[in-house]
Amino acid sequence: MLNKRLSLLQWLSLLCLFVGVGLVQLQPSTKNTSQKGTTEQNSFLGLLSVIVASLMSGFAGIYFEKLLKNTPQSLYLRNVQLGFVGVVFGLVTMYLYDGPSIVENGFFYGYDFVVWIVILLQSFGGILVAVVVKYSDNILKSFAMSAAIILSCIASIYLFDFLVTLQFSVGASLAILAVFMYNKFVPNRPTVL
């Protein structure tokens, strides 16, 4: 779609990244099902939902990259256009679920310094993702997001007493290996005479 060629080792690095991040994100299962409030879970439906969501996210990322690279509008105009759609859906959902409370207390009720910091960080992150996609590609953005997941897990060790398991260590190692594999084995571009 975007005329990007990947070598076999780059495809293998993407598979390695997929497995690595999956291992990092999976929580070890506990066999204790006697807790109150547990619900029946369908593993096949959950796996199918994750696969569909991943495919949709991938195609959306490719479309976003194509929009940023192949249209004359600026990066900021595209962000405003995409953000507008999110604002409309967010406002409708907000008023459907919390309409009476918002009318009574106001839109910004409960906002404090931390909430404003989170809003600013999310806004900056959205612009940063757009810059990365415009000047590199969607795959690099995926590698960066995977690294962020692993760094978040490492920060959780110190902040939340997260216990490092063999599963986490193998997953993190695979993801780091995938980053090096992807960048090391870039296919040569054919020369035009």
PDB file of N, CA, C and O in Angstrom, residues 60-61 64-65 68-69 75-76 79 82 121-142 144-145 148:
ATOM      1  N   ALA A  60      -5.693   0.935  10.384  1.00  0.00           N
ATOM      2  CA  ALA A  60      -5.871   2.356  10.705  1.00  0.00           C
ATOM      3  C   ALA A  60      -4.527   3.071  10.718  1.00  0.00           C
ATOM      4  O   ALA A  60      -4.415   4.207  10.243  1.00  0.00           O
ATOM      5  N   GLY A  61      -3.501   2.411  11.253  1.00  0.00           N
ATOM      6  CA  GLY A  61      -2.168   3.003  11.264  1.00  0.00           C
ATOM      7  C   GLY A  61      -1.629   3.216   9.864  1.00  0.00           C
ATOM      8  O   GLY A  61      -1.023   4.250   9.561  1.00  0.00           O
ATOM      9  N   PHE A  64      -3.509   6.097   8.313  1.00  0.00           N
ATOM     10  CA  PHE A  64      -3.039   7.354   8.905  1.00  0.00           C
ATOM     11  C   PHE A  64      -1.695   7.759   8.301  1.00  0.00           C
ATOM     12  O   PHE A  64      -1.472   8.921   7.963  1.00  0.00           O
ATOM     13  N   GLU A  65      -0.802   6.783   8.139  1.00  0.00           N
ATOM     14  CA  GLU A  65       0.495   7.067   7.527  1.00  0.00           C
ATOM     15  C   GLU A  65       0.314   7.549   6.092  1.00  0.00           C
ATOM     16  O   GLU A  65       0.968   8.504   5.656  1.00  0.00           O
ATOM     17  N   LEU A  68      -0.900  11.149   6.124  1.00  0.00           N
ATOM     18  CA  LEU A  68       0.123  12.121   6.498  1.00  0.00           C
ATOM     19  C   LEU A  68       1.170  12.317   5.406  1.00  0.00           C
ATOM     20  O   LEU A  68       1.684  13.417   5.230  1.00  0.00           O
ATOM     21  N   LYS A  69       1.496  11.240   4.683  1.00  0.00           N
ATOM     22  CA  LYS A  69       2.586  11.330   3.713  1.00  0.00           C
ATOM     23  C   LYS A  69       2.132  11.715   2.313  1.00  0.00           C
ATOM     24  O   LYS A  69       2.926  12.229   1.535  1.00  0.00           O
ATOM     25  N   LEU A  75       0.497  18.511   9.127  1.00  0.00           N
ATOM     26  CA  LEU A  75       0.387  17.541  10.204  1.00  0.00           C
ATOM     27  C   LEU A  75      -0.614  18.014  11.257  1.00  0.00           C
ATOM     28  O   LEU A  75      -1.437  17.239  11.745  1.00  0.00           O
ATOM     29  N   TYR A  76      -0.587  19.289  11.589  1.00  0.00           N
ATOM     30  CA  TYR A  76      -1.454  19.828  12.634  1.00  0.00           C
ATOM     31  C   TYR A  76      -2.906  19.875  12.175  1.00  0.00           C
ATOM     32  O   TYR A  76      -3.820  19.619  12.968  1.00  0.00           O
ATOM     33  N   ASN A  79      -4.242  16.420  12.519  1.00  0.00           N
ATOM     34  CA  ASN A  79      -4.508  16.117  13.926  1.00  0.00           C
ATOM     35  C   ASN A  79      -5.810  16.759  14.393  1.00  0.00           C
ATOM     36  O   ASN A  79      -6.582  16.147  15.125  1.00  0.00           O
ATOM     37  N   LEU A  82      -8.735  14.730  12.840  1.00  0.00           N
ATOM     38  CA  LEU A  82      -8.945  13.457  13.518  1.00  0.00           C
ATOM     39  C   LEU A  82      -9.414  13.664  14.958  1.00  0.00           C
ATOM     40  O   LEU A  82     -10.255  12.913  15.459  1.00  0.00           O
ATOM     41  N   LEU A 121      -0.138  15.642  28.581  1.00  0.00           N
ATOM     42  CA  LEU A 121       0.727  14.542  28.137  1.00  0.00           C
ATOM     43  C   LEU A 121       0.091  13.762  26.988  1.00  0.00           C
ATOM     44  O   LEU A 121       0.768  13.389  26.027  1.00  0.00           O
ATOM     45  N   GLN A 122      -1.205  13.511  27.074  1.00  0.00           N
ATOM     46  CA  GLN A 122      -1.893  12.803  25.989  1.00  0.00           C
ATOM     47  C   GLN A 122      -1.889  13.628  24.703  1.00  0.00           C
ATOM     48  O   GLN A 122      -1.712  13.090  23.617  1.00  0.00           O
ATOM     49  N   SER A 123      -2.087  14.925  24.829  1.00  0.00           N
ATOM     50  CA  SER A 123      -2.069  15.797  23.642  1.00  0.00           C
ATOM     51  C   SER A 123      -0.686  15.808  22.998  1.00  0.00           C
ATOM     52  O   SER A 123      -0.553  15.679  21.776  1.00  0.00           O
ATOM     53  N   PHE A 124       0.329  15.951  23.822  1.00  0.00           N
ATOM     54  CA  PHE A 124       1.705  15.937  23.313  1.00  0.00           C
ATOM     55  C   PHE A 124       2.017  14.577  22.681  1.00  0.00           C
ATOM     56  O   PHE A 124       2.653  14.509  21.625  1.00  0.00           O
ATOM     57  N   GLY A 125       1.546  13.502  23.299  1.00  0.00           N
ATOM     58  CA  GLY A 125       1.765  12.162  22.756  1.00  0.00           C
ATOM     59  C   GLY A 125       1.119  11.984  21.395  1.00  0.00           C
ATOM     60  O   GLY A 125       1.690  11.350  20.502  1.00  0.00           O
ATOM     61  N   GLY A 126      -0.077  12.548  21.207  1.00  0.00           N
ATOM     62  CA  GLY A 126      -0.746  12.453  19.909  1.00  0.00           C
ATOM     63  C   GLY A 126       0.027  13.157  18.811  1.00  0.00           C
ATOM     64  O   GLY A 126       0.184  12.644  17.700  1.00  0.00           O
ATOM     65  N   ILE A 127       0.547  14.335  19.123  1.00  0.00           N
ATOM     66  CA  ILE A 127       1.357  15.069  18.137  1.00  0.00           C
ATOM     67  C   ILE A 127       2.661  14.327  17.866  1.00  0.00           C
ATOM     68  O   ILE A 127       3.111  14.217  16.726  1.00  0.00           O
ATOM     69  N   LEU A 128       3.258  13.790  18.912  1.00  0.00           N
ATOM     70  CA  LEU A 128       4.508  13.044  18.760  1.00  0.00           C
ATOM     71  C   LEU A 128       4.324  11.811  17.876  1.00  0.00           C
ATOM     72  O   LEU A 128       5.155  11.522  17.008  1.00  0.00           O
ATOM     73  N   VAL A 129       3.218  11.083  18.065  1.00  0.00           N
ATOM     74  CA  VAL A 129       2.940   9.913  17.223  1.00  0.00           C
ATOM     75  C   VAL A 129       2.786  10.344  15.764  1.00  0.00           C
ATOM     76  O   VAL A 129       3.314   9.698  14.853  1.00  0.00           O
ATOM     77  N   ALA A 130       2.081  11.437  15.534  1.00  0.00           N
ATOM     78  CA  ALA A 130       1.900  11.913  14.161  1.00  0.00           C
ATOM     79  C   ALA A 130       3.240  12.285  13.520  1.00  0.00           C
ATOM     80  O   ALA A 130       3.471  11.986  12.350  1.00  0.00           O
ATOM     81  N   VAL A 131       4.119  12.925  14.283  1.00  0.00           N
ATOM     82  CA  VAL A 131       5.444  13.291  13.755  1.00  0.00           C
ATOM     83  C   VAL A 131       6.246  12.035  13.426  1.00  0.00           C
ATOM     84  O   VAL A 131       6.883  11.947  12.364  1.00  0.00           O
ATOM     85  N   VAL A 132       6.214  11.037  14.321  1.00  0.00           N
ATOM     86  CA  VAL A 132       6.947   9.788  14.078  1.00  0.00           C
ATOM     87  C   VAL A 132       6.423   9.099  12.825  1.00  0.00           C
ATOM     88  O   VAL A 132       7.193   8.652  11.973  1.00  0.00           O
ATOM     89  N   VAL A 133       5.101   9.034  12.676  1.00  0.00           N
ATOM     90  CA  VAL A 133       4.512   8.352  11.514  1.00  0.00           C
ATOM     91  C   VAL A 133       4.821   9.122  10.234  1.00  0.00           C
ATOM     92  O   VAL A 133       5.131   8.523   9.206  1.00  0.00           O
ATOM     93  N   LYS A 134       4.766  10.450  10.290  1.00  0.00           N
ATOM     94  CA  LYS A 134       5.013  11.236   9.076  1.00  0.00           C
ATOM     95  C   LYS A 134       6.461  11.125   8.608  1.00  0.00           C
ATOM     96  O   LYS A 134       6.736  10.983   7.422  1.00  0.00           O
ATOM     97  N   TYR A 135       7.400  11.179   9.526  1.00  0.00           N
ATOM     98  CA  TYR A 135       8.802  11.227   9.131  1.00  0.00           C
ATOM     99  C   TYR A 135       9.516   9.890   9.198  1.00  0.00           C
ATOM    100  O   TYR A 135      10.676   9.794   8.812  1.00  0.00           O
ATOM    101  N   SER A 136       8.873   8.853   9.693  1.00  0.00           N
ATOM    102  CA  SER A 136       9.459   7.505   9.612  1.00  0.00           C
ATOM    103  C   SER A 136       8.373   6.575   9.090  1.00  0.00           C
ATOM    104  O   SER A 136       8.024   6.683   7.942  1.00  0.00           O
ATOM    105  N   ASP A 137       7.846   5.687   9.905  1.00  0.00           N
ATOM    106  CA  ASP A 137       6.740   4.855   9.448  1.00  0.00           C
ATOM    107  C   ASP A 137       5.983   4.262  10.626  1.00  0.00           C
ATOM    108  O   ASP A 137       6.355   4.405  11.782  1.00  0.00           O
ATOM    109  N   ASN A 138       4.869   3.623  10.299  1.00  0.00           N
ATOM    110  CA  ASN A 138       3.967   3.048  11.290  1.00  0.00           C
ATOM    111  C   ASN A 138       4.623   1.893  12.045  1.00  0.00           C
ATOM    112  O   ASN A 138       4.340   1.673  13.223  1.00  0.00           O
ATOM    113  N   ILE A 139       5.509   1.158  11.397  1.00  0.00           N
ATOM    114  CA  ILE A 139       6.172   0.025  12.053  1.00  0.00           C
ATOM    115  C   ILE A 139       7.111   0.534  13.144  1.00  0.00           C
ATOM    116  O   ILE A 139       7.147  -0.029  14.243  1.00  0.00           O
ATOM    117  N   LEU A 140       7.829   1.604  12.873  1.00  0.00           N
ATOM    118  CA  LEU A 140       8.703   2.183  13.896  1.00  0.00           C
ATOM    119  C   LEU A 140       7.886   2.647  15.095  1.00  0.00           C
ATOM    120  O   LEU A 140       8.295   2.487  16.241  1.00  0.00           O
ATOM    121  N   LYS A 141       6.705   3.212  14.830  1.00  0.00           N
ATOM    122  CA  LYS A 141       5.816   3.622  15.923  1.00  0.00           C
ATOM    123  C   LYS A 141       5.424   2.412  16.765  1.00  0.00           C
ATOM    124  O   LYS A 141       5.388   2.475  17.997  1.00  0.00           O
ATOM    125  N   SER A 142       5.171   1.281  16.119  1.00  0.00           N
ATOM    126  CA  SER A 142       4.810   0.064  16.854  1.00  0.00           C
ATOM    127  C   SER A 142       5.966  -0.418  17.725  1.00  0.00           C
ATOM    128  O   SER A 142       5.748  -0.856  18.863  1.00  0.00           O
ATOM    129  N   ALA A 144       8.258   1.519  19.002  1.00  0.00           N
ATOM    130  CA  ALA A 144       8.357   2.478  20.104  1.00  0.00           C
ATOM    131  C   ALA A 144       7.290   2.207  21.158  1.00  0.00           C
ATOM    132  O   ALA A 144       7.558   2.274  22.365  1.00  0.00           O
ATOM    133  N   MET A 145       6.078   1.877  20.724  1.00  0.00           N
ATOM    134  CA  MET A 145       5.011   1.565  21.685  1.00  0.00           C
ATOM    135  C   MET A 145       5.336   0.296  22.459  1.00  0.00           C
ATOM    136  O   MET A 145       5.058   0.203  23.655  1.00  0.00           O
ATOM    137  N   ALA A 148       7.742   1.140  25.067  1.00  0.00           N
ATOM    138  CA  ALA A 148       7.068   1.851  26.155  1.00  0.00           C
ATOM    139  C   ALA A 148       6.354   0.880  27.095  1.00  0.00           C
ATOM    140  O   ALA A 148       6.354   1.082  28.317  1.00  0.00           O
TER     141      ALA A 148
END
